[in-house]
XYZ file of C-alpha atoms in Angstrom:
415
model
C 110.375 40.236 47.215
C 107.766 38.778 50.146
C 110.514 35.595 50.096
C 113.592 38.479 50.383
C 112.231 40.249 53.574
C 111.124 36.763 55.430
C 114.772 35.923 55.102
C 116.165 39.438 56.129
C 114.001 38.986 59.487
C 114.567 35.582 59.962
C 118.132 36.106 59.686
C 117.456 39.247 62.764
C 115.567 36.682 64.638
C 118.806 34.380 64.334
C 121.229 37.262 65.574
C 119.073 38.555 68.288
C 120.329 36.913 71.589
C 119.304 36.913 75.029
C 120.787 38.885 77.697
C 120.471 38.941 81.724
C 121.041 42.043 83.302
C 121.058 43.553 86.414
C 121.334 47.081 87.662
C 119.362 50.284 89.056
C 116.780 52.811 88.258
C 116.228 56.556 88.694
C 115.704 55.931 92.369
C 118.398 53.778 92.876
C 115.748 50.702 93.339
C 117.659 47.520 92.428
C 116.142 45.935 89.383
C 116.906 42.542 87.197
C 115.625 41.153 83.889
C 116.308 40.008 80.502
C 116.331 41.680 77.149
C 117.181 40.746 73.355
C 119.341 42.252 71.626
C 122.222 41.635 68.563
C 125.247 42.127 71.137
C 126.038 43.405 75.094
C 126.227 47.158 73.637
C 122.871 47.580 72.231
C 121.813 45.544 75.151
C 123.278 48.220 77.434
C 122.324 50.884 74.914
C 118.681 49.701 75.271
C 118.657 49.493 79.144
C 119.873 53.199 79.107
C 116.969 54.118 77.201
C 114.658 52.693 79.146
C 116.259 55.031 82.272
C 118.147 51.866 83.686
C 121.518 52.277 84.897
C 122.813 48.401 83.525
C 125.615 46.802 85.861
C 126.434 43.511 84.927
C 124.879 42.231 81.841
C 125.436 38.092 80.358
C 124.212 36.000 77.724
C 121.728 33.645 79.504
C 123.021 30.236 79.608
C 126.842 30.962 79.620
C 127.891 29.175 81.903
C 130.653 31.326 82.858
C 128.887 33.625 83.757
C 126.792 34.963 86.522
C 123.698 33.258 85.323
C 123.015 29.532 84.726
C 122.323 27.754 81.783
C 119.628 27.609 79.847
C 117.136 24.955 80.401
C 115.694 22.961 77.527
C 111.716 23.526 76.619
C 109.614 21.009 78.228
C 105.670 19.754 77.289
C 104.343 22.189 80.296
C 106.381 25.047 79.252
C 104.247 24.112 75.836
C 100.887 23.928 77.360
C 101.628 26.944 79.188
C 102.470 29.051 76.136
C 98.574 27.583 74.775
C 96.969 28.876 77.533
C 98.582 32.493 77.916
C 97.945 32.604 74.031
C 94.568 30.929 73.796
C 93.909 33.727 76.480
C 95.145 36.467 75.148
C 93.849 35.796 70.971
C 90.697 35.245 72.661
C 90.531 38.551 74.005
C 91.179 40.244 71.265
C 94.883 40.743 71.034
C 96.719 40.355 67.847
C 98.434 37.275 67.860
C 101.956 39.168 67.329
C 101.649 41.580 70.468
C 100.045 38.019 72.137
C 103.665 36.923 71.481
C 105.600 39.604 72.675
C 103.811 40.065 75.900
C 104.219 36.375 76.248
C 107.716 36.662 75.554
C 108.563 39.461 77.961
C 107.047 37.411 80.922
C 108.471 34.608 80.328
C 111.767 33.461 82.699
C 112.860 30.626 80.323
C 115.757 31.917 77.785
C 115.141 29.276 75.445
C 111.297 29.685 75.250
C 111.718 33.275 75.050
C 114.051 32.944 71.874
C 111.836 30.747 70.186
C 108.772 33.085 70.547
C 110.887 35.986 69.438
C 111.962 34.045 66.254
C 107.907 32.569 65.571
C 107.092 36.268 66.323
C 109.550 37.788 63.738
C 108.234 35.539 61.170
C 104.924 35.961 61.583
C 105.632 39.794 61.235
C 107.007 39.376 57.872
C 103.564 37.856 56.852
C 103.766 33.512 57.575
C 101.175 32.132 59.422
C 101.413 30.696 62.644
C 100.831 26.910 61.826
C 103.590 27.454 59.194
C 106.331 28.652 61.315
C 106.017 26.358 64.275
C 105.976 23.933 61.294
C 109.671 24.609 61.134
C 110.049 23.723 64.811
C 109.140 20.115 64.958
C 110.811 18.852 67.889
C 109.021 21.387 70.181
C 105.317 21.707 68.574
C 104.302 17.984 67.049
C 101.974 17.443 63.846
C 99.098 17.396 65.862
C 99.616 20.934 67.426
C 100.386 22.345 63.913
C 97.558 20.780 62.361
C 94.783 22.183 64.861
C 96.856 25.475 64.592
C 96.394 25.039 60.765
C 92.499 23.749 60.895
C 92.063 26.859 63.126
C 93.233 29.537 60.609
C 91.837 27.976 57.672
C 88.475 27.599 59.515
C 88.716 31.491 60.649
C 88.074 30.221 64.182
C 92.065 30.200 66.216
C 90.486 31.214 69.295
C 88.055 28.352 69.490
C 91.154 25.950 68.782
C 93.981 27.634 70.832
C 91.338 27.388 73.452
C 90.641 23.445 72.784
C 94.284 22.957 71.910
C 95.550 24.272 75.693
C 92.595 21.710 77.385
C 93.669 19.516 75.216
C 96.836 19.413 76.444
C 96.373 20.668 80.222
C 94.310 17.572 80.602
C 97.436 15.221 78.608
C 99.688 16.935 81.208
C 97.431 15.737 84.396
C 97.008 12.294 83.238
C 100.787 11.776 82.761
C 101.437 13.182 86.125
C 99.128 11.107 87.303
C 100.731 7.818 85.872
C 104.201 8.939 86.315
C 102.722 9.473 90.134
C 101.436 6.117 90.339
C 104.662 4.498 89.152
C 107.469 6.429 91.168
C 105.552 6.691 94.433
C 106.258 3.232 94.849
C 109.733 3.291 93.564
C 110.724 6.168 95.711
C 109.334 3.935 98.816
C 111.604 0.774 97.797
C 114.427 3.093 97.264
C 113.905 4.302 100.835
C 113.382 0.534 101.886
C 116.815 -0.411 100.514
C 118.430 2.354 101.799
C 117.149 1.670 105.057
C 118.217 -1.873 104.793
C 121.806 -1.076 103.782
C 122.647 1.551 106.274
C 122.160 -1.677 109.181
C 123.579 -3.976 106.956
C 126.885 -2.227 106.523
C 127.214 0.003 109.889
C 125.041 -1.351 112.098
C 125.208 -5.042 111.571
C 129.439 -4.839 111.780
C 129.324 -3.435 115.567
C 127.225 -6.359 116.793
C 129.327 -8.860 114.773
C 132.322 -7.606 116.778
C 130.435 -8.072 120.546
C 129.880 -11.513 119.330
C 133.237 -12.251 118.142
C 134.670 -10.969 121.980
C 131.520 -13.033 123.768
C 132.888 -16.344 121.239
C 129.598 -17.816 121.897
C 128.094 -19.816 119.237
C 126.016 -17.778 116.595
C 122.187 -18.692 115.460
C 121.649 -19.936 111.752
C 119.396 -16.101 111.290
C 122.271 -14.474 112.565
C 125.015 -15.890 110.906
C 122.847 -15.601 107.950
C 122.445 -11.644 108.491
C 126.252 -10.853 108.410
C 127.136 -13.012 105.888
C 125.010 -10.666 103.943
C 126.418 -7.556 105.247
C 129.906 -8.987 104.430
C 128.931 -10.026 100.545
C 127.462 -6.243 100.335
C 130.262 -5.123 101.914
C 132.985 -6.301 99.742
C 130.494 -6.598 96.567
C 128.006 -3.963 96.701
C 130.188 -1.720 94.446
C 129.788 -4.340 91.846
C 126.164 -4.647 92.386
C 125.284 -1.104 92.373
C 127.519 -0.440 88.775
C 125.845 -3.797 87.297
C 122.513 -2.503 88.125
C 123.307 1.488 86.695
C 124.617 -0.121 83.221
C 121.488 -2.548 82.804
C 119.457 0.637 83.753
C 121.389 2.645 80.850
C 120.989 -0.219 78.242
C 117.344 -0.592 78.720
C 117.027 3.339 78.651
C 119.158 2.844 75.550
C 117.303 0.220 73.859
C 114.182 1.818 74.430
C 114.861 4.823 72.923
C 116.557 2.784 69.382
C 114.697 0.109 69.679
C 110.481 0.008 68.706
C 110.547 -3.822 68.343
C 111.526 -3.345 72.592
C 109.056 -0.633 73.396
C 106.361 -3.015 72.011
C 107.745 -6.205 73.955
C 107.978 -3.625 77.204
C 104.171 -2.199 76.705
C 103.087 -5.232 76.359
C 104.664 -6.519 79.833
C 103.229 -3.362 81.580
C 99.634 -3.821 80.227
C 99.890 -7.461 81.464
C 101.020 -6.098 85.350
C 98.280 -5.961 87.924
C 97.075 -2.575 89.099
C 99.816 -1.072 87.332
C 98.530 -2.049 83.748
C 94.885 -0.895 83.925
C 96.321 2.404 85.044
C 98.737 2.478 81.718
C 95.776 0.917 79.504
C 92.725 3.491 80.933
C 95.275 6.321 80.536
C 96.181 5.664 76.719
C 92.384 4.814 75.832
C 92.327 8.701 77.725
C 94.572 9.777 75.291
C 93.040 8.380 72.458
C 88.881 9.859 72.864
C 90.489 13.155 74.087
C 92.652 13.620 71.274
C 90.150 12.069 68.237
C 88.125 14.358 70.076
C 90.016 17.318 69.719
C 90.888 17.092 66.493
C 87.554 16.039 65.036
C 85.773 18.421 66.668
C 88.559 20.961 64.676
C 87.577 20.152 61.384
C 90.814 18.415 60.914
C 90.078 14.865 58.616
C 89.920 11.942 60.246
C 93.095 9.744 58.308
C 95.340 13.034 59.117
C 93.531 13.011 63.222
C 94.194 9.092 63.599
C 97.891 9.327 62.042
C 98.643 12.271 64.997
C 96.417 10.165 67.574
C 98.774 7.489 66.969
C 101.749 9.358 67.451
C 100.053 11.328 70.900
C 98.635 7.691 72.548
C 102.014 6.986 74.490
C 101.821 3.482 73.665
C 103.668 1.976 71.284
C 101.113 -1.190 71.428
C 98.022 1.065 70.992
C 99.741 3.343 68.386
C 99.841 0.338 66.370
C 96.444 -0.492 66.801
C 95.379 3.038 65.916
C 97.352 2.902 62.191
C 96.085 -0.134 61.752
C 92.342 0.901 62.168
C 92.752 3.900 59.965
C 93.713 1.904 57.638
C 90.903 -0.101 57.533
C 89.169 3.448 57.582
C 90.939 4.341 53.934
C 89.401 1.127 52.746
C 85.976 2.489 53.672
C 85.251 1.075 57.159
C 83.434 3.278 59.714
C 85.360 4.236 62.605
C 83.471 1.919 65.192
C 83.945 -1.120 63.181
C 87.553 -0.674 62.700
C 87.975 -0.265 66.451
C 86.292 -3.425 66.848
C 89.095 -5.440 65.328
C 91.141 -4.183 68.005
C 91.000 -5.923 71.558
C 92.908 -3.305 73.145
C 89.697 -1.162 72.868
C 87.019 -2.416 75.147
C 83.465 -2.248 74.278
C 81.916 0.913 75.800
C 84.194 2.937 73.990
C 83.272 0.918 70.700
C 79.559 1.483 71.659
C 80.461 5.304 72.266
C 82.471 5.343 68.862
C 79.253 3.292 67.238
C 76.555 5.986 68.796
C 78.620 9.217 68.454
C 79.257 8.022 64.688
C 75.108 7.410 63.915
C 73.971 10.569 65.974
C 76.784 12.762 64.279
C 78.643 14.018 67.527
C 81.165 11.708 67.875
C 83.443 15.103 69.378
C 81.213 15.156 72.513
C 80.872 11.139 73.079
C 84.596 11.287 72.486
C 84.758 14.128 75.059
C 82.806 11.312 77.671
C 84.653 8.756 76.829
C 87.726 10.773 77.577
C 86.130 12.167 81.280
C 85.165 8.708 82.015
C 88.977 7.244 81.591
C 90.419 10.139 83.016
C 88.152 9.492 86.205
C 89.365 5.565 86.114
C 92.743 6.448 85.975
C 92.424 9.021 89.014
C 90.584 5.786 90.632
C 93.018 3.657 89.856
C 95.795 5.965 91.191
C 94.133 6.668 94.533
C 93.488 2.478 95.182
C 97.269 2.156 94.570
C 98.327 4.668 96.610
C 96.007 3.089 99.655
C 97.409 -0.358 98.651
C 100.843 0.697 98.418
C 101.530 2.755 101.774
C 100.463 -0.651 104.196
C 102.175 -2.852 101.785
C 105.170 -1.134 101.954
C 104.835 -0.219 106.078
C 104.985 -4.440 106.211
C 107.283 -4.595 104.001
C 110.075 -2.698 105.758
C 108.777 -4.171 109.175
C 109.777 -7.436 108.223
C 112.566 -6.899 107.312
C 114.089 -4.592 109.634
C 112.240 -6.908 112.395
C 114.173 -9.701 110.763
C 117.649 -7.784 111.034
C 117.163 -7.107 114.966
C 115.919 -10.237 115.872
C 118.835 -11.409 114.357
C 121.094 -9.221 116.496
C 119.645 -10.032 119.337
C 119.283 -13.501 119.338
C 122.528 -14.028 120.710
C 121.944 -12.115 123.445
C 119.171 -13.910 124.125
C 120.950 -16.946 124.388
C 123.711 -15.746 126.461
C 121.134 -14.682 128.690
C 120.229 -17.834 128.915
C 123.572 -19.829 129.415
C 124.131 -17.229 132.147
């Protein structure tokens, strides 16, 4: 009977959709929103109970319609959702009506669908670690197994709370490596940009001076518009040979683990660039064994979903392999010490944290300390980058008018 009603309200879950509206109140006040309902009718029906006058009224994410579509759930939207409902179970709020208020505030159609469907199920009696379960792509193993450690253990607010630092302090570290590594890109983009726009417009109209002067051209500047020509009449080429070796490495990353491991390795090996990527995994790795040891969850079960949340193919490697030295009855310190991609303070952590029986808080540390040497790390690139680059485009825009005006130099001289 339980099994007959969870399906009737899943099903209503699956036929609710959501609608944007807009229209007026009582007092004529312009108002706007969305609302869920099975079809534009009872959507209108709904909005006339509520004293709204509905105008125009369209299923978010046609787009047809007046309304764009829907964007697809991200990580923040994710961490986002932990905190508002870490916030609210803490106070006191039942986790359903935690959901709905959630729901109604949110301005993201998709996110607000799936709450409404984890929401209906939950009504009809599943637990919450259960039903985002069934929605694997958006909530991983390791957020359903906190979720699941938390209701067994009686104790959801604790771990909602340690689940949304958890992942509030993921979501700065990978801004803070995806800052170090486009900063610089965006300045070479700018750099070639720069470089193009007086190879192919500038570069032409002095060509043309010297052609009428006929005086003989210097080896620099013959040089410099031989390149604007070959860009010129190739640079089409160039710039579709570089977008479909862009898409095939894309490509081969995403089939291809035996790539992502050969790639990892070649970033850990970069200077600057690698110590950021290596102290921002090990960061990874002590806050989430930290995490999920300090959540009750067992530790084969916390270093399978460590592996899986490192971002590193390399070190997710190195993880399985040391838990499964752990099912064979090695401590956790010793098993890390087979690995060389785990340097020896956090070892010595692991070792202490293991023998004083707190290996959550040293775990914790370790975490603060990486975080701190990736923030480091960051802020010396950033200083090293900005001159480099300032020289970098100096030269070679120096190069490009000296180039230009050599010739005039010269007939300067001859005159």
């Amino acid at each position: 009977m339980a099994n007959t009603t969870a399906g009737k309200t899943g099903d209503i879950a699956q036929s609710l959709q959501t609608f944007r509206w807009k229209g007026t109140d009582s007092n004529g006040r312009r108002l706007s929103g969305e609302i869920r309902a099975r079809d534009i009718a009872l959507a209108r029906a709904e909005l006339r109970r509520q004293m709204i006058v509905p105008g125009q009224i369209r299923k978010a994410g046609d787009a047809n319609g007046l309304f764009s579509k829907a964007r697809t759930i991200k990580s923040k939207d994710i961490t986002l959702f932990t905190r508002q409902l870490a916030t609210m179970v803490d106070s006191g709020i039942p986790i359903v009506q935690a959901l709905e208020i959630i729901e109604k505030g949110l301005e993201h159609p998709s996110m607000a669908r799936l709450l409404a469907s984890i929401r209906v199920e939950i009504e009809s009696g599943a637990n919450l670690s259960s039903v985002l379960g069934k929605h694997a792509r958006t909530f991983d193993n390791l957020y359903v197994n906190l979720i699941a450690a938390g209701e067994e253990a009686g104790a959801l607010d604790t771990i909602l709370n340690k689940l949304a630092l958890y992942r509030e302090k993921s979501e700065m570290i990978k801004s803070k490596v995806l800052r170090a590594m486009v900063y610089p890109a965006m300045i070479l983009v700018v750099a070639t940009v720069v470089t193009l726009i007086i190879l192919l417009y500038v570069i032409p109209q002095f060509e043309e001076f010297f052609v009428n002067a006929g005086s003989d051209l210097p080896a620099l500047t013959r040089m410099v518009i031989d390149a604007s020509h070959f860009i010129g009449r190739w640079g089409w080429l160039i710039l579709l040979a570089t977008a479909a070796a862009a898409w095939l490495v894309v490509n081969r990353w995403k089939k291809s683990q035996a790539f992502q491991r050969r790639a990892a390795k070649i970033a850990l090996r970069l200077p600057v660039i690698g110590p950021i990527l290596r102290n921002a995994a090990l960061a990874r790795f002590s806050r989430t064994l930290s995490t999920t040891f300090g959540s009750g969850v067992p530790i084969m079960q916390t270093l399978s979903s460590v592996a899986s949340a490192s971002g590193n193919a390399l070190f997710g490697d190195a993880i399985l392999r040391m838990r499964d030295s752990i099912a064979k009855g090695q401590m956790l310190n010793f098993a890390m010490q087979q690995e060389p991609l785990f340097p020896n303070i956090l070892q010595q952590m692991t070792a202490i944290g293991e023998e004083a029986g707190s290996l959550e808080h040293m775990m914790g540390k370790a975490a603060d300390y990486y975080e701190q040497e990736v923030d480091a790390a960051v802020d010396v690139l950033t200083s090293m980058i900005e001159p480099l680059i300032i020289v970098v485009i100096g030269v070679i825009v120096g190069t490009l008018v000296i180039a230009m005006f050599l010739p005039i130099f010269n007939l300067g001289d001859a005159i």
